[in-house]
Coordinates of C-alpha atoms in Angstrom, one line a residue:
X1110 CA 0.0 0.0 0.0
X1111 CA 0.9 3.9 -0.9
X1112 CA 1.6 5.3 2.6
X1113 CA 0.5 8.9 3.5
X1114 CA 1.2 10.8 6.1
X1115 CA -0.9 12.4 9.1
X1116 CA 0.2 16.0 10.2
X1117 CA -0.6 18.8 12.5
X1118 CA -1.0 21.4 9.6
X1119 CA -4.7 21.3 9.5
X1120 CA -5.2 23.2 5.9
X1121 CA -9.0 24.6 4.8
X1122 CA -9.9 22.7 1.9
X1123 CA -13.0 23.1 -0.5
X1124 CA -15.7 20.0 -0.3
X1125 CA -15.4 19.7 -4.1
X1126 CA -11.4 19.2 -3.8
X1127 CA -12.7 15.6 -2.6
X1128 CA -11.7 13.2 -5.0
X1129 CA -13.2 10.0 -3.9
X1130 CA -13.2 8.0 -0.2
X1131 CA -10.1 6.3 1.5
X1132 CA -9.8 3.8 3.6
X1133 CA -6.4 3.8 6.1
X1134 CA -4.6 1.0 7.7
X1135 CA -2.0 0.7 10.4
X1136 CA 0.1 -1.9 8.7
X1137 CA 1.1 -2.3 4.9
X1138 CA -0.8 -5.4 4.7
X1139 CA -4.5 -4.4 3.3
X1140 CA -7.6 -5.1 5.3
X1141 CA -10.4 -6.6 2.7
X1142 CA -13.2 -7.1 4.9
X1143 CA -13.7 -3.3 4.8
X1144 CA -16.2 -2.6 1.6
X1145 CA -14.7 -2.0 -1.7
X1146 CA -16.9 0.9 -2.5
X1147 CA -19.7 3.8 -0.8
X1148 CA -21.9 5.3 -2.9
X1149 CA -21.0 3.7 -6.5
X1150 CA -16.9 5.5 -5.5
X1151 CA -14.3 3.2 -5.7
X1152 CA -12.2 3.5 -2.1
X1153 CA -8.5 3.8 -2.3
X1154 CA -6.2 1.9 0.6
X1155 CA -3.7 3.4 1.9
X1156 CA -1.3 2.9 5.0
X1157 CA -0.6 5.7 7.5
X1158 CA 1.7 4.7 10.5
X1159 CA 3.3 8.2 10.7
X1160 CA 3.0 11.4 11.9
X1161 CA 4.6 14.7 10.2
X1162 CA 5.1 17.4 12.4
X1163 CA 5.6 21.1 11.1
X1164 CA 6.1 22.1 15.0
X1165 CA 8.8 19.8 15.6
X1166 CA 10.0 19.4 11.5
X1167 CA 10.3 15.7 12.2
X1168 CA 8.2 12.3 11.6
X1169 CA 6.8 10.7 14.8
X1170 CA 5.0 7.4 15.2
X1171 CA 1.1 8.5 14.6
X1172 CA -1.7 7.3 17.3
X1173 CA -4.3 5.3 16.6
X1174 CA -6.5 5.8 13.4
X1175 CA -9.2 6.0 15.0
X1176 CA -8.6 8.7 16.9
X1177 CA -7.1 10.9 13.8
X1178 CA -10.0 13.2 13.6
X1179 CA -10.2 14.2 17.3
X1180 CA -6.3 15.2 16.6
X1181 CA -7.2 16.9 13.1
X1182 CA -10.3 18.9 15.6
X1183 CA -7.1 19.7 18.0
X1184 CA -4.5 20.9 15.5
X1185 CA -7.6 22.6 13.1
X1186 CA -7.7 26.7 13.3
X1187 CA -11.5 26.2 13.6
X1188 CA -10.7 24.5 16.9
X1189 CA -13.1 26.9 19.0
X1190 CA -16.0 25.9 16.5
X1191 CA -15.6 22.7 16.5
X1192 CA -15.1 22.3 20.6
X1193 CA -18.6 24.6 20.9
X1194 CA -20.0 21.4 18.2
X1195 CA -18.4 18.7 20.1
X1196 CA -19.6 19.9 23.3
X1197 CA -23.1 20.6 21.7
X1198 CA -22.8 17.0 21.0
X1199 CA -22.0 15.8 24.2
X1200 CA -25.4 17.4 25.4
X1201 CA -27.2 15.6 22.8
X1202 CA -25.6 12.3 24.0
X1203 CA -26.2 12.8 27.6
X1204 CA -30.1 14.0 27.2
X1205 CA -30.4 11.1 25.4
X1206 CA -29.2 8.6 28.1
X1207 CA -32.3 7.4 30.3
X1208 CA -32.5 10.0 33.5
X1209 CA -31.0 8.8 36.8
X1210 CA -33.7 8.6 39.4
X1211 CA -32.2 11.0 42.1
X1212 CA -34.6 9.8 44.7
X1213 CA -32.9 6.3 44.8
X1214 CA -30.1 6.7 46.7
X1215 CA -27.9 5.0 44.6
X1216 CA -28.0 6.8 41.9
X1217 CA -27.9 10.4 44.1
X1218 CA -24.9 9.1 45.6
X1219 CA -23.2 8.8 42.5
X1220 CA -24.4 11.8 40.8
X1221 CA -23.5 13.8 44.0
X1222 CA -19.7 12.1 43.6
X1223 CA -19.4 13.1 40.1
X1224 CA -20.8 16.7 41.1
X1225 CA -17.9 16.6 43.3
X1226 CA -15.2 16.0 41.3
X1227 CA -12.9 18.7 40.7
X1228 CA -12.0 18.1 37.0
X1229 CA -16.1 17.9 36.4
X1230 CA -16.7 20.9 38.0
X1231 CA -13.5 22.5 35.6
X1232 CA -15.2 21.2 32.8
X1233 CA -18.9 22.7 33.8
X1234 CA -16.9 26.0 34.1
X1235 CA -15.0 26.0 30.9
X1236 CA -16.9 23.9 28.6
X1237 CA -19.9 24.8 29.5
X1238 CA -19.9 28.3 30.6
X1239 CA -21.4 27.4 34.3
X1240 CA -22.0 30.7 36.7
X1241 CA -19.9 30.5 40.3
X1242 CA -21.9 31.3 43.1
X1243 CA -20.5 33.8 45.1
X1244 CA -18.5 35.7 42.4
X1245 CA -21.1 37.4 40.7
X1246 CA -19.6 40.9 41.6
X1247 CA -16.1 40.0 40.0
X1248 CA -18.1 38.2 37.0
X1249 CA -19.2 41.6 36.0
X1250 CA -16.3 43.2 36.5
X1251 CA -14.1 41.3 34.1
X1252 CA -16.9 40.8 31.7
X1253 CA -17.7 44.2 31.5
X1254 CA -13.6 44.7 30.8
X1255 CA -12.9 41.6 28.1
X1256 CA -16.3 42.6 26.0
X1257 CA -15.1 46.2 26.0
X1258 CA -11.1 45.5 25.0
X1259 CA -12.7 43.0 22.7
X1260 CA -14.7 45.6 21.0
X1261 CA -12.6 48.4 21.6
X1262 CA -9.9 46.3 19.0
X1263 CA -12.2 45.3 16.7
X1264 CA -13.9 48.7 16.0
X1265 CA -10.2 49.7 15.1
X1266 CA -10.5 53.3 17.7
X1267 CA -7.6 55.5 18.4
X1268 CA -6.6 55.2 21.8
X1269 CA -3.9 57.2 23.3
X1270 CA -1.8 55.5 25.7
X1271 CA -2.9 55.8 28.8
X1272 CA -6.4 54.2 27.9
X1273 CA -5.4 51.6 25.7
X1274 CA -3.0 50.3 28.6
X1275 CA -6.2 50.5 31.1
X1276 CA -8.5 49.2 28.1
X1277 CA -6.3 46.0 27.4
X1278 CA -4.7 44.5 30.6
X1279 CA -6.3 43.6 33.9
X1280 CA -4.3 42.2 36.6
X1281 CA -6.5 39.7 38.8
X1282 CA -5.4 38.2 42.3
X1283 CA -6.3 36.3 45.4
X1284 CA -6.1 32.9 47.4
X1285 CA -5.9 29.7 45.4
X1286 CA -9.4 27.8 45.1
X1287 CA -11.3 31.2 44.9
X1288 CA -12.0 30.7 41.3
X1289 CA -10.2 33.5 39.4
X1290 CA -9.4 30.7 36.4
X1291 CA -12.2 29.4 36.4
X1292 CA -14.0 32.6 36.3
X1293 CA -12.4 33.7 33.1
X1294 CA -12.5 30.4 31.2
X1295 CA -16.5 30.6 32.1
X1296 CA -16.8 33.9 30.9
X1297 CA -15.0 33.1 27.3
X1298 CA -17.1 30.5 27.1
X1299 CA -20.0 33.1 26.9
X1300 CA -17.9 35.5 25.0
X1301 CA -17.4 32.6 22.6
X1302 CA -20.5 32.2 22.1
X1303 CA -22.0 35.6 21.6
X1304 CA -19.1 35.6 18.9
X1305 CA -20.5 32.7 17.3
X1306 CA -24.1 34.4 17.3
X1307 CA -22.4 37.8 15.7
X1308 CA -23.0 39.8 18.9
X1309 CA -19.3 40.0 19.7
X1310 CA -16.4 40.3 17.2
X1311 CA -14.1 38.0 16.4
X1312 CA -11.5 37.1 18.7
X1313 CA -9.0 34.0 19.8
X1314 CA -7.9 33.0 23.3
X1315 CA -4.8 31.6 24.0
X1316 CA -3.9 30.6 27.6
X1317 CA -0.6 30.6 29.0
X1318 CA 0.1 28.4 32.8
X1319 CA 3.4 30.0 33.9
X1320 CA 3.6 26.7 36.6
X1321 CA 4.0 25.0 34.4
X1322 CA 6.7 26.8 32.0
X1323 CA 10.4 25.5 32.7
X1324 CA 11.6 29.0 32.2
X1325 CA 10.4 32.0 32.3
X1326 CA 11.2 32.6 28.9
X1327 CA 9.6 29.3 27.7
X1328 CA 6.4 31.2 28.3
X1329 CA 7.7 33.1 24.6
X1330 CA 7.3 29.7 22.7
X1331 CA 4.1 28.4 24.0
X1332 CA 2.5 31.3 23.5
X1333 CA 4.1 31.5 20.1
X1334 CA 3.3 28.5 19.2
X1335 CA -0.5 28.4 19.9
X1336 CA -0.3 31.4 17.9
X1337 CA 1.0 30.7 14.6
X1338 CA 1.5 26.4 15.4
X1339 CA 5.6 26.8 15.0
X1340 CA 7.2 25.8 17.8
X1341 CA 10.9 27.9 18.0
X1342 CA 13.5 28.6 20.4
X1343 CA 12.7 31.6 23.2
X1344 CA 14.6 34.5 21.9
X1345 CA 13.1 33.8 18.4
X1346 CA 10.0 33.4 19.8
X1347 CA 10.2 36.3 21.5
X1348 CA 11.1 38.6 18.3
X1349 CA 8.6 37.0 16.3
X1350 CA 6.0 38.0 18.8
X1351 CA 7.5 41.2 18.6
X1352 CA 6.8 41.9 15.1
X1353 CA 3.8 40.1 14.9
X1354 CA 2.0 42.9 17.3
X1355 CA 4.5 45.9 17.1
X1356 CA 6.1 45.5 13.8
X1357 CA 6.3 48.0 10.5
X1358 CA 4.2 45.2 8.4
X1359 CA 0.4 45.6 7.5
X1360 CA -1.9 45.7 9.8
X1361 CA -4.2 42.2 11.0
X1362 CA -6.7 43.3 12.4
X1363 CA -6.7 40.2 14.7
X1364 CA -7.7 40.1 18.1
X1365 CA -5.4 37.9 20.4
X1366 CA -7.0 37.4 23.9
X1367 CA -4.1 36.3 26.6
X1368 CA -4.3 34.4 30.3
X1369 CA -1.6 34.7 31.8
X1370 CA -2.1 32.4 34.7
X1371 CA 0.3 31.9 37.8
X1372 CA 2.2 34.8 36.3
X1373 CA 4.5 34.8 39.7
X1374 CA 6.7 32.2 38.1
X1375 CA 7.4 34.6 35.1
X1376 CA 9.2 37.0 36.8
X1377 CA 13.4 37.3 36.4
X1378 CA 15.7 39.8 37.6
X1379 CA 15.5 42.0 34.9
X1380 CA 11.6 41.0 34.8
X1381 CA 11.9 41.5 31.1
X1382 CA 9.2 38.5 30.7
X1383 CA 6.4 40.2 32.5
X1384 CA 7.5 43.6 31.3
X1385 CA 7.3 42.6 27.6
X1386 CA 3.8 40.5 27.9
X1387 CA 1.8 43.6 29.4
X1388 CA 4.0 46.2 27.3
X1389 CA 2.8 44.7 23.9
X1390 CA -0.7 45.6 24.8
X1391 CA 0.0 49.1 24.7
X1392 CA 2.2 49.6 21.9
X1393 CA 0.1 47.3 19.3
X1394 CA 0.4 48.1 16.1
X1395 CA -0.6 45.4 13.0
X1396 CA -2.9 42.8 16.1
X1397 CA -4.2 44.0 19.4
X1398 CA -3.4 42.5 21.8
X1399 CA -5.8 41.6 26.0
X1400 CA -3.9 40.5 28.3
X1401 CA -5.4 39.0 32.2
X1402 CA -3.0 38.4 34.4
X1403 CA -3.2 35.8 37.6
X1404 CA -1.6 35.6 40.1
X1405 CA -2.4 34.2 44.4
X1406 CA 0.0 37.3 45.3
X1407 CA -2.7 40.6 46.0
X1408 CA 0.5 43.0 46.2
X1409 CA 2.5 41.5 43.2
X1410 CA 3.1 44.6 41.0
X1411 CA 4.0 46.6 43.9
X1412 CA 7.2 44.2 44.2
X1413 CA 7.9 44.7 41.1
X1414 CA 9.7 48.0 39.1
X1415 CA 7.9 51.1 38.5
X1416 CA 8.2 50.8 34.7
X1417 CA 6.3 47.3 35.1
X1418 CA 4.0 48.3 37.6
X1419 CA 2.6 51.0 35.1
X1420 CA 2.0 48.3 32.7
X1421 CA -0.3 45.4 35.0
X1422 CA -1.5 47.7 37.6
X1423 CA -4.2 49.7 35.6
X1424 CA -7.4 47.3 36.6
X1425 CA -7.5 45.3 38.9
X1426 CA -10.0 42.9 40.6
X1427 CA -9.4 41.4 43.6
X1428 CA -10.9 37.6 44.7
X1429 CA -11.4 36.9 48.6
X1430 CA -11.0 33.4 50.3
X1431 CA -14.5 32.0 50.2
X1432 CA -16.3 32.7 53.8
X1433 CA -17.9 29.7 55.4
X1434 CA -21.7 30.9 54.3
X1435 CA -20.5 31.3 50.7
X1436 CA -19.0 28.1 51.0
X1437 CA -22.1 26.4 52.0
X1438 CA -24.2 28.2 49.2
X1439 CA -21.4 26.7 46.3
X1440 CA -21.9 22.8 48.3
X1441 CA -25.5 23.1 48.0
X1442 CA -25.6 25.0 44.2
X1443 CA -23.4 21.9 43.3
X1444 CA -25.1 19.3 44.5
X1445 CA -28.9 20.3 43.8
X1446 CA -29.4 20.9 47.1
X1447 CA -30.5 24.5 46.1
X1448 CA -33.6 22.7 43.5
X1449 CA -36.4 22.4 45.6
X1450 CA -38.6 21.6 42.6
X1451 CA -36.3 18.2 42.0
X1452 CA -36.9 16.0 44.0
X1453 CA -34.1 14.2 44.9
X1454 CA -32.7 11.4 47.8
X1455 CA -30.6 13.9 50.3
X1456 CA -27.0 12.7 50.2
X1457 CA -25.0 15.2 52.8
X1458 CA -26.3 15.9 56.3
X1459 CA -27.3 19.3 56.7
X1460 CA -24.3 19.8 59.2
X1461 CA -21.8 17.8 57.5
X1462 CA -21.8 20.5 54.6
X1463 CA -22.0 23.0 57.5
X1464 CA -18.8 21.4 59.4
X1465 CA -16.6 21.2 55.7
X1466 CA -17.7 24.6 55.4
X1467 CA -16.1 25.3 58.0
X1468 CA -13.2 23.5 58.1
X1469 CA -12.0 24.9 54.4
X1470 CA -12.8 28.7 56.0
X1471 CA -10.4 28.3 58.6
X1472 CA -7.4 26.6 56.9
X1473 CA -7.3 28.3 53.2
X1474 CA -10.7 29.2 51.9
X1475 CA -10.1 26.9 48.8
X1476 CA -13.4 25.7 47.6
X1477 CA -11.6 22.9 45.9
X1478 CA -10.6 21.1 49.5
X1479 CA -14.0 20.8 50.4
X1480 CA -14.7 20.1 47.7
X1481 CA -12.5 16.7 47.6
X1482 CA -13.4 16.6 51.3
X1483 CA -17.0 15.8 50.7
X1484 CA -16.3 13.4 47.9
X1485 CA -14.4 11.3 49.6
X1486 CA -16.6 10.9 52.7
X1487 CA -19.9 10.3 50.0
X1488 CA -17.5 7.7 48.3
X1489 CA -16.5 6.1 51.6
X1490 CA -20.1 6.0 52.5
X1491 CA -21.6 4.5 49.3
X1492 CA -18.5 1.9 48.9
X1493 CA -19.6 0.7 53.0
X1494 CA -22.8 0.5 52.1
X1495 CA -22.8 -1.5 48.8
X1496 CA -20.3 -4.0 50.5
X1497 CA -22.3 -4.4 53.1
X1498 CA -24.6 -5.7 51.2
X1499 CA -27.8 -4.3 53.1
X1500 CA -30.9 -2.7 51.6
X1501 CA -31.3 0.7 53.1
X1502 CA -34.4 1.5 55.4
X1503 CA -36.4 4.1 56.4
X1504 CA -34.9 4.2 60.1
X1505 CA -31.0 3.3 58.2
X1506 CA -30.4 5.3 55.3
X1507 CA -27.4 5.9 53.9
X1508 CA -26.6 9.7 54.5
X1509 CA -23.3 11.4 55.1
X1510 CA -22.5 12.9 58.8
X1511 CA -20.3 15.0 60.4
X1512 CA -18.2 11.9 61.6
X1513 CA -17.7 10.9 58.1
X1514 CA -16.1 14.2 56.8
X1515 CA -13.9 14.1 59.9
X1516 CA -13.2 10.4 59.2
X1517 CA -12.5 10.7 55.5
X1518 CA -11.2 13.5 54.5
X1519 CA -7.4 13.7 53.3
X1520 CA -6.0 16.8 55.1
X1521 CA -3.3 17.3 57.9
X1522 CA -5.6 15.2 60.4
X1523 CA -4.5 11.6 58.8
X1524 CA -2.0 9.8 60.7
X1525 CA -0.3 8.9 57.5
X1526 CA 1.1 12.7 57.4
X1527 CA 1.8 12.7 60.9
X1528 CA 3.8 9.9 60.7
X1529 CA 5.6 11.4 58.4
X1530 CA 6.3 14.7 59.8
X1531 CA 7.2 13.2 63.3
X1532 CA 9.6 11.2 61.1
X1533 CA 11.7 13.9 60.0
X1534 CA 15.3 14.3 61.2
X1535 CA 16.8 16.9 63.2
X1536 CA 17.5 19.8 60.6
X1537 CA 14.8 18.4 58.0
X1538 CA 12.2 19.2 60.7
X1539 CA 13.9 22.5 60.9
X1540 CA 13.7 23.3 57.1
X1541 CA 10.0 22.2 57.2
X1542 CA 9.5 24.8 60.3
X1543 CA 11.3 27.6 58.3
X1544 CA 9.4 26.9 55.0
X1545 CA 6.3 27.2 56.3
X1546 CA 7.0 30.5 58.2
X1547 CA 8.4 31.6 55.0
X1548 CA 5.0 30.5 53.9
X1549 CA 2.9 32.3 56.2
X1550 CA 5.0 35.8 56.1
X1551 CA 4.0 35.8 52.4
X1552 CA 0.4 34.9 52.5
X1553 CA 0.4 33.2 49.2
X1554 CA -0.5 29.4 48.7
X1555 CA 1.8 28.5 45.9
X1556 CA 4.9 30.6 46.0
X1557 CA 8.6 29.0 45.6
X1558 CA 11.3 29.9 47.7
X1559 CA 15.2 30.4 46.7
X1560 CA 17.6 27.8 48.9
X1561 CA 19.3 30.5 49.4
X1562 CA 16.7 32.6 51.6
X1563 CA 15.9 29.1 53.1
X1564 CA 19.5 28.1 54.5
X1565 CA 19.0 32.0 56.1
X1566 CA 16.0 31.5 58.0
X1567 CA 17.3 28.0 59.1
X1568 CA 20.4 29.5 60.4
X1569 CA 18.3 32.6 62.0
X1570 CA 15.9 30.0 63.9
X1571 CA 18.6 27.6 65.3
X1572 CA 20.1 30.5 67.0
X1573 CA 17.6 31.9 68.2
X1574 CA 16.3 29.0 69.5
X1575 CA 19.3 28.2 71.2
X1576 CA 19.0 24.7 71.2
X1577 CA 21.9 22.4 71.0
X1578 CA 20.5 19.8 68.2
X1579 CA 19.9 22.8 65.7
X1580 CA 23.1 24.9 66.5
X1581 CA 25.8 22.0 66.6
X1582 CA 25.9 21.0 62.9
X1583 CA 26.1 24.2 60.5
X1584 CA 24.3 24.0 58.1
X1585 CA 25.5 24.6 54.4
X1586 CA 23.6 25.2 51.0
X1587 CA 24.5 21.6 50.2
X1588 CA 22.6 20.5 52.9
X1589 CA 19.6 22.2 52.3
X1590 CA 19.8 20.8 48.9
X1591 CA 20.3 17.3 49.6
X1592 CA 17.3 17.5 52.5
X1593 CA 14.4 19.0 50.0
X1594 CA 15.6 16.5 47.3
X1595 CA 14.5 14.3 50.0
X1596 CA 11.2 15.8 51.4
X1597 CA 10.4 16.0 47.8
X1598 CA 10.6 12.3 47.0
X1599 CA 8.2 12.2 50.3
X1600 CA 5.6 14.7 48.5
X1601 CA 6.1 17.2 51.5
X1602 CA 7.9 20.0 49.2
X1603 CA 7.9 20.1 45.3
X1604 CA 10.8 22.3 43.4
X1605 CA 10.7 23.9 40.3
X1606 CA 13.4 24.8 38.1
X1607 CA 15.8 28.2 38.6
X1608 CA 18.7 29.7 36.9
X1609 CA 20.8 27.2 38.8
X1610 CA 19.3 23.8 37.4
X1611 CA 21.7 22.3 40.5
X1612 CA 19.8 24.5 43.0
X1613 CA 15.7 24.4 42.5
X1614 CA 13.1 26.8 43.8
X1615 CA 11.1 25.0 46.7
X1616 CA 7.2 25.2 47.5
X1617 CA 6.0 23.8 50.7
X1618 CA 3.1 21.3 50.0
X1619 CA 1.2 21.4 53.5
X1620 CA -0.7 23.9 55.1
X1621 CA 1.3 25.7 58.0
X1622 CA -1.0 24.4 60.6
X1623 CA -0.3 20.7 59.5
X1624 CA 3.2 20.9 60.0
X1625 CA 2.7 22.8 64.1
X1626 CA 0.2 19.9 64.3
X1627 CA 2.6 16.7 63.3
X1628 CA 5.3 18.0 65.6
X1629 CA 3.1 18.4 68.2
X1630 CA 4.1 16.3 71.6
X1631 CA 7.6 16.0 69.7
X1632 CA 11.0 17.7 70.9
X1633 CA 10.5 20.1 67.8
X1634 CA 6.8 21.5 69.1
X1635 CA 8.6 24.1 70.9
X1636 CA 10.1 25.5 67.5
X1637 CA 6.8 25.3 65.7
X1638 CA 4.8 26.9 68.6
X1639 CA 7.2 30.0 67.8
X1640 CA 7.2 29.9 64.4
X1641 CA 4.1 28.5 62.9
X1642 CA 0.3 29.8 63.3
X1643 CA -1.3 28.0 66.2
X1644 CA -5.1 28.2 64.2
X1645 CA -8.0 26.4 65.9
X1646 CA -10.6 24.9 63.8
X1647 CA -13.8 26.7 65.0
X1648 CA -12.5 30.4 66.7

């Protein structure tokens, strides 16, 4: 057989350009229990084992045929289109599909579970355009700020400086879990689809994770390359971004809108990354360009230089750490509770939403661990219950209480994690201390710390604790090196590439609280009484 190749250069090609039906194998050896013809047209074989790729300019082994056109809807430019069809098609599929009975507790149990889970929720958000409870106020804000830039671009107006900075950047901020991405992927889901419907013009989104960038700088070639589908090295990248909005060439009329999300992890020395993403905005010549910035840290631009701060600090919106009442409402919004003309089988105790309510307000505020609090207790419940084999009854029904959240849920209270913080050595229990009041001074969830601002606090806290089995051994950068390599491989601390690929940024992966909690009633809880927050569950 002929072989073809498959590619990610998705072309626009007219229906009468089709020249008859093929029919593609996976080996060179022809399949004839396929049909010969459709329609009175002759098929024509061919084998297609390999993948051409104009991002990487190289053949790779190609996936399985019959997933080809879910790659071709990936790499197409009508990729927006055809994700509004797909999900359109989804809903078809799934109102098609007989109705769970919600007042069998079965089936409420696992509809509740599902409800639960954290990538379903992302998906109701994102996919399907789904309103957060409790953020109505910052809804408006930013929609009222994307439709604007949007149609500020596409009318073509003259802007002078000043408002076309304010008109096309907004710099958005709070606690993780408060629903600042998911807010914005919601609201270009609507935006999409008045686009769709010719309310809005046209306009393409392109979202940039800085977590999960290895450099700063790599953030230049992924958003190149959902731009234009060429992937190229940074300081290309970089240029061709450059003179793709700025340049002398003609002018595209096209209307780029950016998330920038965890934008922390994009700042350098120089902070020539940030500075360039939220400078293009306002010097925009051939495409215009909206940038929303996200970041956990509320105070962010005032760290940073005045000729940045100019640039991201023009609108802002703020996001709080969800209160215990709004907490309750988002539980109840997401489970049905809310839907008193559905009747449905009640799944949660009235106080066991109440009490993960509460516990999530007093640690973080991040909707997403009670979230995954509640899911596992309903799981736990349900799985007891069907392997117990008994039929429930009007006085024993399965429900979910108080005792099950406290039993189930995966937080600082499981002995697994105590065990493994009352396991730590001498001076790894000391970097765990100083990490998390590094932690707490800075108020953010997810920020990385240099080693080298680690080994200081260390040394600061040994002496001033004056204890012997902290102040005997001095500690070196080595050291601290060697020791997060360590908790990392335990999942207590995660790194993250710096400039020094030998010497990582570190995160701490616990709450503060957890870690004062494991070294409780150890020869370390007088260092974490001094050091760490001492929060009680209920004030």
């Amino acid at each position: 057989l002929l072989e073809v190749f498959e590619t990610d250069q998705v072309d626009t090609c007219p229906a009468e350009s089709i020249l008859s039906p093929v029919q593609l194998h996976d080996s060179n050896k022809r399949d004839d229990t396929h049909a010969s013809s459709i329609r009175g047209m002759p098929i024509i074989h061919f084998q297609c084992q390999r993948l051409w790729s104009i991002l990487r300019s190289t053949f790779v082994p190609s996936g399985a045929l019959g997933g080809m056109a879910s790659r071709g809807r990936m790499h197409s430019s009508f990729g927006g289109s055809l994700k509004k069809l797909q999900v359109e098609e989804e809903q078809v599929a799934a109102s098609s599909q007989p109705p769970q009975d919600l007042t069998n507790w079965g089936d409420a149990f696992k509809d509740a579970i599902q409800k639960l889970s954290i990538a379903e929720a992302a998906q109701d958000t994102q996919d399907r355009g789904m309103v957060l409870p409790g953020r109505e106020r910052e809804r408006k804000q930013i929609s009222s700020f994307l439709r604007n830039a949007i149609r500020g671009v596409a009318s073509g107006n003259d802007y002078d400086d000043s408002v076309r900075s304010k008109s096309s950047t907004i710099f958005i901020a709070g606690p993780p879990g408060t629903g600042k991405t998911a807010t914005v992927k919601s609201l270009v889901h609507e935006l999409k689809n008045d686009q769709y419907e010719g309310i809005l013009p046209a306009f393409n989104f392109v979202s940039v994770n800085g977590m999960e960038c290895r450099s700063p700088y790599d953030a230049y070639v992924k958003f190149w390359e959902e731009l234009r589908r060429e992937k190229l090295a940074s300081q290309d990248a970089v240029h061709e971004l450059e003179n793709y909005f700025c340049g002398d060439g003609e002018k595209t009329n096209s209307v780029i809108v950016l998330l920038i999300d965890e934008i922390d992890y994009l700042n350098t020395n120089r902070e020539t990354v940030l500075y360039n993403f939220f400078d293009w905005p306002l010097r925009a010549t051939r495409a215009r360009l909206v940038v929303i910035g996200i970041s956990n840290t509320i105070d962010l631009p005032e760290r940073l230089q005045p000729r940045v701060q100019s640039r991201i600090g023009g609108t802002r919106c703020n996001y709080q750490a969800y209160d215990v009442p709004q907490t309750i409402r988002i539980i109840k919004s997401r489970l049905g509770m809310s839907d008193e003309s559905t009747p449905r089988y009640q799944v949660f105790d009235e106080d066991a939403i109440k009490f993960a309510a509460r516990k999530t307000a007093n640690l973080s505020g991040d909707i997403r661990k009670a979230f995954r609090m509640c899911k596992t207790a309903a799981e736990a419940v349900y799985n007891e219950h069907i392997s117990s084999g008994r039929e429930p009854t009007s006085s024993a029904q399965p429900l979910v209480r108080i005792q099950d959240i406290q039993r189930h849920s995966k937080d600082a209270y499981t002995a697994v994690l105590k065990r493994a913080i009352r396991g730590l050595a001498v001076h790894e229990a000391l970097l765990m201390v100083a990490l998390g009041s590094l932690k707490k001074a800075s108020g953010s969830e997810e920020i990385y710390f240099d080693q080298k601002d680690l080994l200081q606090k260390m040394r600061s806290m040994a002496s001033a604790s004056g204890e012997r089995m902290y102040t005997e051994f001095c500690i070196q950068l080595e050291d601290v090196s060697n020791m997060v390599t360590n908790l990392a491989g335990h999942g207590l601390v995660a790194v993250r590439n710096s400039s020094n690929p030998m010497i990582p940024y570190v995160k701490l992966d616990l709450d503060p609280f957890e870690i004062a909690t494991g070294l409780r009633d150890t020869r370390h809880s007088r260092l974490a009484e001094k050091w760490l927050p001492n929060h009680r569950l209920f004030g």
